[in-house]
PDB file of C-alpha atoms in Angstrom:
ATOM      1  CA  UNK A   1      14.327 -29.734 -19.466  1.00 57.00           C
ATOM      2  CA  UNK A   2      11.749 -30.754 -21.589  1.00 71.00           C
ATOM      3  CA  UNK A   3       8.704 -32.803 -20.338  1.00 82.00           C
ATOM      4  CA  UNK A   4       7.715 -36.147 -21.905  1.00 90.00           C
ATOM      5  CA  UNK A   5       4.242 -36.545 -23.720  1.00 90.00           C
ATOM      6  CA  UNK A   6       2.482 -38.369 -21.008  1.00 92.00           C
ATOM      7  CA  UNK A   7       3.947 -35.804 -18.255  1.00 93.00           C
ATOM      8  CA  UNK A   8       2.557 -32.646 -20.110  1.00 94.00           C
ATOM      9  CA  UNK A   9      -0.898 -34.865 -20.319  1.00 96.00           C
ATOM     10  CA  UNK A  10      -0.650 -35.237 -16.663  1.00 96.00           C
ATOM     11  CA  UNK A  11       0.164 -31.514 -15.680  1.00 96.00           C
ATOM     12  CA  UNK A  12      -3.067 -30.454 -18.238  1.00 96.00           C
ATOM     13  CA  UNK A  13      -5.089 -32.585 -16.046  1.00 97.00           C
ATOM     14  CA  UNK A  14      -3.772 -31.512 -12.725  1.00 97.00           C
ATOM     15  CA  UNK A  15      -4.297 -27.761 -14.122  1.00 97.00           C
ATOM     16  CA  UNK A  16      -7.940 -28.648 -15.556  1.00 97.00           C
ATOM     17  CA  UNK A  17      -8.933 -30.487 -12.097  1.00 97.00           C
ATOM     18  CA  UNK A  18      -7.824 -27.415 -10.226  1.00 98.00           C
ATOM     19  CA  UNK A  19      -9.751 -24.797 -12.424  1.00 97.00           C
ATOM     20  CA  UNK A  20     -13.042 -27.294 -12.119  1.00 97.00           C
ATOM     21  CA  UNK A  21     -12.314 -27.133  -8.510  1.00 97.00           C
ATOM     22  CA  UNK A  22     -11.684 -24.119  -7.367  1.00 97.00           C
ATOM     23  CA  UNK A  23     -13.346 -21.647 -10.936  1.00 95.00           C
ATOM     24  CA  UNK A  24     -12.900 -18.111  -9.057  1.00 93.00           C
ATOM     25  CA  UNK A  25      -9.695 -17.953  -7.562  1.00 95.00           C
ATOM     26  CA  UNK A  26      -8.616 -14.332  -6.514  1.00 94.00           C
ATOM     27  CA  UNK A  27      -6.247 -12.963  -3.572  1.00 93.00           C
ATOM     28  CA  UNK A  28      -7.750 -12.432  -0.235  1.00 94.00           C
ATOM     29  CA  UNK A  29      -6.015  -9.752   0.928  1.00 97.00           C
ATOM     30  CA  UNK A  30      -7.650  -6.896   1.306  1.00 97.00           C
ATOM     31  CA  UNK A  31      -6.117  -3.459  -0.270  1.00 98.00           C
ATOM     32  CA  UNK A  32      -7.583  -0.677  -2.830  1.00 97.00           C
ATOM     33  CA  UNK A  33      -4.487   0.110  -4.121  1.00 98.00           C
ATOM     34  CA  UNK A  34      -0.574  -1.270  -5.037  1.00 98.00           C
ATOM     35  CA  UNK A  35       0.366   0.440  -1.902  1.00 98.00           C
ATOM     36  CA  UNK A  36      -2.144  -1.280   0.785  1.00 98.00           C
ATOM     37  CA  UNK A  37      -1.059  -4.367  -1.424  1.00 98.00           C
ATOM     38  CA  UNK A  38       2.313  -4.031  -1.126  1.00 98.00           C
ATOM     39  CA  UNK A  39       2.263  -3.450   2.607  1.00 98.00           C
ATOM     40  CA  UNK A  40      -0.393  -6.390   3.359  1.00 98.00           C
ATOM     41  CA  UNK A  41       1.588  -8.941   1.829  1.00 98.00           C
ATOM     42  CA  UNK A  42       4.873  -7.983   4.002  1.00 98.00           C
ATOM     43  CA  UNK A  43       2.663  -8.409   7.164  1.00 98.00           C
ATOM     44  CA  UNK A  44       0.994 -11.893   5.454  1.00 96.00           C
ATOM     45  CA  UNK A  45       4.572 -13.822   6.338  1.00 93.00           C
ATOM     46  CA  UNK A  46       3.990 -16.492   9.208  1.00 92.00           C
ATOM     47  CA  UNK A  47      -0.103 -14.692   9.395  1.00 94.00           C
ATOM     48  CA  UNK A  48      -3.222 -15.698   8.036  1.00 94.00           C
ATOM     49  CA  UNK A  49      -4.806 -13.471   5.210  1.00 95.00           C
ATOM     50  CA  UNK A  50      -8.153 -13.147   7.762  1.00 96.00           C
ATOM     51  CA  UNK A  51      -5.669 -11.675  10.886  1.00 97.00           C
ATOM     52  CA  UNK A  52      -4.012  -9.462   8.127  1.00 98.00           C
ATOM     53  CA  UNK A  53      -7.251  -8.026   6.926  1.00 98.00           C
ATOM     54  CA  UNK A  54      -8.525  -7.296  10.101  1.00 97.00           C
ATOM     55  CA  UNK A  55      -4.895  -5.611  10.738  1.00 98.00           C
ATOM     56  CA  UNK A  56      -4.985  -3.501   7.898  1.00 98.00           C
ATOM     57  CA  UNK A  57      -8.166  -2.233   8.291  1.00 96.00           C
ATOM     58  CA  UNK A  58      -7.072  -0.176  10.653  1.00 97.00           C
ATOM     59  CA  UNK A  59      -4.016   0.403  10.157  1.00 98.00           C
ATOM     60  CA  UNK A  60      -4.696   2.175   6.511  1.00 98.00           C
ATOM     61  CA  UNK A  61      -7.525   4.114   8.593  1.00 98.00           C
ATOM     62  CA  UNK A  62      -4.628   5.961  10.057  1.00 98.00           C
ATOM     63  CA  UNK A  63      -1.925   5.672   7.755  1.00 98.00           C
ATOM     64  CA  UNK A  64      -3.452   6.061   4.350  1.00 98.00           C
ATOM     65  CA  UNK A  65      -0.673   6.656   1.981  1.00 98.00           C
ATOM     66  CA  UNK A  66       3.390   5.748   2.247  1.00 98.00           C
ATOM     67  CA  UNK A  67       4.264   9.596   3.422  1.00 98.00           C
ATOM     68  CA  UNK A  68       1.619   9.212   6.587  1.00 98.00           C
ATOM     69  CA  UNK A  69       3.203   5.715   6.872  1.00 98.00           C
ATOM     70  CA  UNK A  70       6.513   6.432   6.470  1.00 98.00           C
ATOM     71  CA  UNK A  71       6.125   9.529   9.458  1.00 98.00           C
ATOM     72  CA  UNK A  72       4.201   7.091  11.206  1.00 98.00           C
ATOM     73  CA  UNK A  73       5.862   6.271  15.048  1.00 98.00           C
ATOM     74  CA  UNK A  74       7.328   3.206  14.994  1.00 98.00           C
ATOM     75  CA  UNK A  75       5.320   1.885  18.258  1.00 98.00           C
ATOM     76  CA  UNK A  76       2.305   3.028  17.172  1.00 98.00           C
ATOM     77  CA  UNK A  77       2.838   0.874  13.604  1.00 98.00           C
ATOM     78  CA  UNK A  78       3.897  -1.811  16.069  1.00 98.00           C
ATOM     79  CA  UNK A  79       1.040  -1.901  18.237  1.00 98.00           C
ATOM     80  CA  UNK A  80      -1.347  -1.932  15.553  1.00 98.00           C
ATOM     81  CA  UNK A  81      -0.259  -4.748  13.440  1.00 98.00           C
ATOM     82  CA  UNK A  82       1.182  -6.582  16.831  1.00 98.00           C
ATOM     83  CA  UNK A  83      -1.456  -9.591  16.196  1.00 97.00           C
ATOM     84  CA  UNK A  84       0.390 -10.622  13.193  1.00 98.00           C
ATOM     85  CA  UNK A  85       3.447 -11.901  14.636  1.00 96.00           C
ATOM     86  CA  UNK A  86       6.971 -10.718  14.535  1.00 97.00           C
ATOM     87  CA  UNK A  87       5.404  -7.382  15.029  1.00 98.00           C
ATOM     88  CA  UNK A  88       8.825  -5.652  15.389  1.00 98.00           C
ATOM     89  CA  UNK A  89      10.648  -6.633  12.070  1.00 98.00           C
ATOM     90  CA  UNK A  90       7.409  -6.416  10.065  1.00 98.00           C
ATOM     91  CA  UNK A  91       6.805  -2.353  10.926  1.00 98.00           C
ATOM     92  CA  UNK A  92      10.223  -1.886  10.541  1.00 98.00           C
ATOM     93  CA  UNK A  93       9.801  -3.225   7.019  1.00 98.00           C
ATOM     94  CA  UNK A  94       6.920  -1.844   6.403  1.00 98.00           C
ATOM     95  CA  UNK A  95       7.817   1.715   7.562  1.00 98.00           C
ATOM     96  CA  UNK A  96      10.606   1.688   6.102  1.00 98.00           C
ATOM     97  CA  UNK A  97       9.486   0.145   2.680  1.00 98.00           C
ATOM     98  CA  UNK A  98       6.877   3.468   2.543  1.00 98.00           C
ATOM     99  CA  UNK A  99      10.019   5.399   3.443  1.00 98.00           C
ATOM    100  CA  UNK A 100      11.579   3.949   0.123  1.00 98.00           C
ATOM    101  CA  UNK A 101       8.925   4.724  -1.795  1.00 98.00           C
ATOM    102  CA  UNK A 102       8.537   8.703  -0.672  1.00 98.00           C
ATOM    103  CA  UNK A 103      12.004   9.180  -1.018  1.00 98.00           C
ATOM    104  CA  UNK A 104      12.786   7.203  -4.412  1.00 98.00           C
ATOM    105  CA  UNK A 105       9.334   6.795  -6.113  1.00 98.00           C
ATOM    106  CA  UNK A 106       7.469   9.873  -5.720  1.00 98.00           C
ATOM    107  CA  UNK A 107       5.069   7.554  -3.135  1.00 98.00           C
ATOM    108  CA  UNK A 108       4.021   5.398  -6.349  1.00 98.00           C
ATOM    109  CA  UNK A 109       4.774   1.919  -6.119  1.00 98.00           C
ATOM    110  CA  UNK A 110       7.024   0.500  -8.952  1.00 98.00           C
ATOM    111  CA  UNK A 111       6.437  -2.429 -11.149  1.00 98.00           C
ATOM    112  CA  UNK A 112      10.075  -3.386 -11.605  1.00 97.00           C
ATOM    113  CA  UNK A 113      10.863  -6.069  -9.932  1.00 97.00           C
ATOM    114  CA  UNK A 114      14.716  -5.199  -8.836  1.00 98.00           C
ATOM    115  CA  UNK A 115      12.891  -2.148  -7.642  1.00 98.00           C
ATOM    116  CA  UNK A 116      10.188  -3.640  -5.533  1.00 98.00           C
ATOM    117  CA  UNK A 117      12.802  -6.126  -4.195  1.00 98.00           C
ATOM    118  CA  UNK A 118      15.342  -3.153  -3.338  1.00 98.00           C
ATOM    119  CA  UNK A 119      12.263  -1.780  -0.505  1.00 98.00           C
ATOM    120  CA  UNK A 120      12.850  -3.483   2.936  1.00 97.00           C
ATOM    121  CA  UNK A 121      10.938  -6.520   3.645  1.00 97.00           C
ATOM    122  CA  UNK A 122       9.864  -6.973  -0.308  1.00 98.00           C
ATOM    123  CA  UNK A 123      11.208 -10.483  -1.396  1.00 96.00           C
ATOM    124  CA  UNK A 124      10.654 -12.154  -4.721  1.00 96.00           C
ATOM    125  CA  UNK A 125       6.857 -13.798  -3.783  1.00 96.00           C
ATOM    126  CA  UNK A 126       6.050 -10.126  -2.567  1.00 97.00           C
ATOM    127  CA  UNK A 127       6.519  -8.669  -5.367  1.00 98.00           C
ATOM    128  CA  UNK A 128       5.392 -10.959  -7.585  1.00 97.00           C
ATOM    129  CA  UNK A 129       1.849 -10.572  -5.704  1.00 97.00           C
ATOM    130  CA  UNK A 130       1.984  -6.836  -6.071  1.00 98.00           C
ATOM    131  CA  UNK A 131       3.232  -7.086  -9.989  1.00 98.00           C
ATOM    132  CA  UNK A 132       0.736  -9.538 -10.757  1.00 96.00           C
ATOM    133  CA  UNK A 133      -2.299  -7.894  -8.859  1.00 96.00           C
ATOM    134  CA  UNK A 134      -2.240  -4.261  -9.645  1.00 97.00           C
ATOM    135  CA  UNK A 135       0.625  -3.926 -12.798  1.00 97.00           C
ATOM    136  CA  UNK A 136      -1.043  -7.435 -15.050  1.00 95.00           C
ATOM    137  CA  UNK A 137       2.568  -8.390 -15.282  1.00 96.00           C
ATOM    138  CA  UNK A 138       1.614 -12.363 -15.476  1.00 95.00           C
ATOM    139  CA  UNK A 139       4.175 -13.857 -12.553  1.00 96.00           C
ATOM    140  CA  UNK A 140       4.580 -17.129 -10.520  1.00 97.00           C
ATOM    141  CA  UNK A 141       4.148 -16.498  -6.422  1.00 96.00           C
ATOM    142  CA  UNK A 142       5.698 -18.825  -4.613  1.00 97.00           C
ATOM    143  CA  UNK A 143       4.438 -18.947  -1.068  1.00 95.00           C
ATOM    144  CA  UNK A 144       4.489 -21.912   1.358  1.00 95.00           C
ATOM    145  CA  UNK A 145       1.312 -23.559  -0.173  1.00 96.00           C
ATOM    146  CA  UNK A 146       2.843 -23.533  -3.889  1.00 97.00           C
ATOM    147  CA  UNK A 147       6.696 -24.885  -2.939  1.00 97.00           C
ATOM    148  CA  UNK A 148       4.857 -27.621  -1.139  1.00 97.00           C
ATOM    149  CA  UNK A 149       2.092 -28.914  -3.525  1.00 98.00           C
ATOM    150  CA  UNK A 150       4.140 -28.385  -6.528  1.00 97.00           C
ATOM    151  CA  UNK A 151       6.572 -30.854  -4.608  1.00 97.00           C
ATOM    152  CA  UNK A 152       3.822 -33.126  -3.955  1.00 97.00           C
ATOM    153  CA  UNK A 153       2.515 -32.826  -7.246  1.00 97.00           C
ATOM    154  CA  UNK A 154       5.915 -33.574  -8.983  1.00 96.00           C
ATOM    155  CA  UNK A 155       6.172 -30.685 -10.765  1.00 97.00           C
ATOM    156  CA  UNK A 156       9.432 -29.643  -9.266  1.00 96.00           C
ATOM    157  CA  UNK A 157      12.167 -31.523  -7.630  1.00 95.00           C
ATOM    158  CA  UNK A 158      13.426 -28.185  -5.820  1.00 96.00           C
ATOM    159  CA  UNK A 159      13.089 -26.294  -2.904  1.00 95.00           C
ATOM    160  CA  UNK A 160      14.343 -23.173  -3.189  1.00 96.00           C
ATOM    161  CA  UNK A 161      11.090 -20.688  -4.193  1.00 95.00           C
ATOM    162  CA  UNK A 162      13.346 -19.320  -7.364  1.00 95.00           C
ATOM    163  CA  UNK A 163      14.029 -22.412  -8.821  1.00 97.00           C
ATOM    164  CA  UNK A 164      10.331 -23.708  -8.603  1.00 98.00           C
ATOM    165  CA  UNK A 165       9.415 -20.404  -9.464  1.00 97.00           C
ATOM    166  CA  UNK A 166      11.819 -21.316 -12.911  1.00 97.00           C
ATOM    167  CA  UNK A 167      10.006 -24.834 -12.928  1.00 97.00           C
ATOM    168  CA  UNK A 168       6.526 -23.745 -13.013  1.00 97.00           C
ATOM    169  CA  UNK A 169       7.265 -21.039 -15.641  1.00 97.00           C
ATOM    170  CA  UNK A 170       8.924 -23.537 -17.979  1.00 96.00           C
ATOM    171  CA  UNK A 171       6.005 -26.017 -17.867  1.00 96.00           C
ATOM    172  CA  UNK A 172       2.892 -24.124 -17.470  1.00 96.00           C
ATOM    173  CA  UNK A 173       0.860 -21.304 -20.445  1.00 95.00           C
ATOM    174  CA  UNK A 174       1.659 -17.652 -19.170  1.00 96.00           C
ATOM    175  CA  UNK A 175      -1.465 -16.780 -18.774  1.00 94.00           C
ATOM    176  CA  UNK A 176      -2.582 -19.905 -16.315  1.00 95.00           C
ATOM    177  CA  UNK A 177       0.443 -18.332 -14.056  1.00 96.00           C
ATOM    178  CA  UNK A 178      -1.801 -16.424 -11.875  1.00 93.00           C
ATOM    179  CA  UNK A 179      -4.270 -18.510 -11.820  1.00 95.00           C
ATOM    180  CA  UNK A 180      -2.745 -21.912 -11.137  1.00 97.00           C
ATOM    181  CA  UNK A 181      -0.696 -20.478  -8.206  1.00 96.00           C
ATOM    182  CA  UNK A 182      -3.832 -19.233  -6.408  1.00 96.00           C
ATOM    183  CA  UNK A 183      -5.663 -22.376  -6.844  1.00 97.00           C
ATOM    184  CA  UNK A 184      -2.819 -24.237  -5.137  1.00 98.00           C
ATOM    185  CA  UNK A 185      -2.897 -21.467  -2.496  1.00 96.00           C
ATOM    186  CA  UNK A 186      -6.198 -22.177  -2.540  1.00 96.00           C
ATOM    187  CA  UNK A 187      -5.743 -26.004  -2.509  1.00 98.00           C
ATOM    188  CA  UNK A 188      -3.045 -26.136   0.247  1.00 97.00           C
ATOM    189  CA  UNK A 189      -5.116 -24.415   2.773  1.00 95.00           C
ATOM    190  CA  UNK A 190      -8.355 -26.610   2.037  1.00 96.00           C
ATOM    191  CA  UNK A 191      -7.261 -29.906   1.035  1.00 97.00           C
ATOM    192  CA  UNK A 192      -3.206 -30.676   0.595  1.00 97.00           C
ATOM    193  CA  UNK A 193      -2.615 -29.635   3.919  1.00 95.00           C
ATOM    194  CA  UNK A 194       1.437 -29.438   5.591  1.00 94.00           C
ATOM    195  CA  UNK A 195       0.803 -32.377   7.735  1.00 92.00           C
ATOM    196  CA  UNK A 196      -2.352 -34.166   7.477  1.00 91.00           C
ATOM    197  CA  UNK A 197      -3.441 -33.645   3.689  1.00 95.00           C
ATOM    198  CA  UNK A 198      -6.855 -34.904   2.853  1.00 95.00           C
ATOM    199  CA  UNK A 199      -5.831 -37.183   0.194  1.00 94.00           C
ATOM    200  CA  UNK A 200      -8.963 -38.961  -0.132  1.00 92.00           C
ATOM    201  CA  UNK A 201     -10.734 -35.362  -0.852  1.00 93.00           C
ATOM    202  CA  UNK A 202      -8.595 -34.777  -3.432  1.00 96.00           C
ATOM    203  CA  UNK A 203      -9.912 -34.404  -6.800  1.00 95.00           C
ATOM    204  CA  UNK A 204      -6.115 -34.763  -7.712  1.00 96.00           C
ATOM    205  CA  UNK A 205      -5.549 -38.124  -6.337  1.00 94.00           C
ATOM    206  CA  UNK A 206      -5.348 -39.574  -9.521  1.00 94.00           C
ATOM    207  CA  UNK A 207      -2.722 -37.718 -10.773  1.00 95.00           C
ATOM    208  CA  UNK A 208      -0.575 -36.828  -8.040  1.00 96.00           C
ATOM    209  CA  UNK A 209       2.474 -38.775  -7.240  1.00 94.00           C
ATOM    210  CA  UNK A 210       3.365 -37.841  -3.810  1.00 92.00           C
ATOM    211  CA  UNK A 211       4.232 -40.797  -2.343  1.00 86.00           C
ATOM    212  CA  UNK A 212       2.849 -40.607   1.405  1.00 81.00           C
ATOM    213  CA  UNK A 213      -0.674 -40.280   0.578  1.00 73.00           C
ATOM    214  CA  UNK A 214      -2.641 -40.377   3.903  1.00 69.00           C
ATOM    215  CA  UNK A 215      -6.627 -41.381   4.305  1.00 55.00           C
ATOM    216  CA  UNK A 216      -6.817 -37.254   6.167  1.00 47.00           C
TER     217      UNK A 216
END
């Protein structure tokens, strides 16, 4: 649906305060490759980036590549990424994701995106991370931190991460995809917080609608 004149004003200024705000905006996952990418942002679910990083250190010391990963024992993978939470499903994923990608890729990771989301544990917001980071294909991620600020900031009335995803596509330039989603990523974690956001540290106040503004 199309927006009205003063709403695509608004949404310019809520992308301009954001870029003055936050001017370098990258991911903070660590990785060298699509692969260590790929596999980071499975283990990032319900785990901060920091706790992944220090995961994944180690865990690409041993297993370098998706054949040594996908050969890997499964309570060895376990152990080793054990600190970031639901330890079990997330090395079964990611074992069996690098199992995908020996057996049907050659061990490359593919840019297709009914291809990334056919591996186990790769949804949507994965592979949209690993499309936009290491293939340029311009994408909206929608993690926690972008369904709830673009809520907040009335640019969707939805919930569901593949109708905001639609939302945000339809309203925003392509190429201020990538970095508008970080810099609510980056936003949600400093400022717009889940339950007490810092409204009155919010260069956004102005323009943001939510209606339960707090002092933080």
């Amino acid at each position: 649906m199309p927006v009205s004149q003063n709403e695509s004003v608004r949404i310019r200024s809520v992308q301009r305060m954001l870029k003055r705000r936050y001017p370098n905006v990258t991911t903070q996952l660590h990785h060298r490759n699509a692969f260590e990418l790929l596999t980071a942002t499975i283990l990032s679910a319900q785990c901060t980036d920091r706790q992944v990083n220090a995961v994944t250190r180690t865990l690409f010391e041993r297993f370098p590549t998706p054949a040594a990963l996908a050969a890997a024992p499964l309570a060895e993978v376990e152990a080793l990424i054990r600190p970031t939470g639901y330890f079990r499903n997330k090395a079964r994923h990611i074992k069996g994701a690098a199992q995908a990608l020996v057996e049907r890729y050659n061990s490359a990771v593919p840019a297709d995106i009914v291809a990334l989301t056919s591996l186990p544990g790769v949804g949507r917001k994965t592979a949209n991370v690993v499309r936009d980071v290491c293939f340029a294909i311009p994408c909206i991620v929608v993690d926690t931190h972008v369904a709830r600020l673009s809520k907040r900031l009335g640019l969707t009335m939805h919930t569901h991460p593949d109708k905001i995803e639609r939302d945000l596509m339809a309203i925003l330039p392509e190429k201020n995809w990538r970095p508008f989603c970080l810099e609510l990523i980056y936003h949600g974690r400093a400022v717009c917080k889940a339950r007490q956001p810092k409204c009155t540290d919010c260069p956004l106040q102005t323009v943001c609608p939510f209606p339960e503004k707090t002092s933080g």
